[in-house]
Coordinates of C-alpha atoms in Angstrom, one line a residue:
X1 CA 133.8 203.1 47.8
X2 CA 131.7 205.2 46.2
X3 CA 131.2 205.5 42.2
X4 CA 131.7 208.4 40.5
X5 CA 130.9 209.5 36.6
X6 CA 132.6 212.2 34.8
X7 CA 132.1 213.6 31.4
X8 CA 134.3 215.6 29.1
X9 CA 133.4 217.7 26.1
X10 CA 136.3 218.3 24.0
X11 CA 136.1 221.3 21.1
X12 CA 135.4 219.5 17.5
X13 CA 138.5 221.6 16.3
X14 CA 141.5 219.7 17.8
X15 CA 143.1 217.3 15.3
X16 CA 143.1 213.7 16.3
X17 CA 146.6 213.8 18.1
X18 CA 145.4 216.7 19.8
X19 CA 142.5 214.8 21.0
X20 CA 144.3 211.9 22.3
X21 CA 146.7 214.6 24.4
X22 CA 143.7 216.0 26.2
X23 CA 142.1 212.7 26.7
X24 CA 145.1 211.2 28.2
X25 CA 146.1 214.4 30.7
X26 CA 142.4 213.8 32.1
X27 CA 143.3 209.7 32.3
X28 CA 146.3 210.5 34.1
X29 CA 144.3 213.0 36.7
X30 CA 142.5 210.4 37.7
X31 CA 144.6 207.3 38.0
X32 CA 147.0 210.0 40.0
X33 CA 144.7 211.0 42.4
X34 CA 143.3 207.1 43.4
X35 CA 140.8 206.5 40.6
X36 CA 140.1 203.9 38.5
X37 CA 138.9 204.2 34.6
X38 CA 136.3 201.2 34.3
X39 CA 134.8 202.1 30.9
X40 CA 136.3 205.0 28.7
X41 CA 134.7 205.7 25.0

């Protein structure tokens, strides 16, 4: 299987529950479709 990298730049505006939100709709979009989060920062 191939490995793939992906990077997401969020706006330095949301608060830090807004942050989590968004980082956690773009966790679930991957584990949904078949991918797995090795290293997340």
């Amino acid at each position: 299987m191939s490995n793939y990298e992906l990077m997401v730049i969020f706006t330095p505006v949301l608060s830090e529950e807004e942050y989590k939100t968004a980082q956690k709709k773009f966790e679930t979009l991957v584990t949904e479709n078949g991918g797995e989060i090795v290293h997340s920062n």
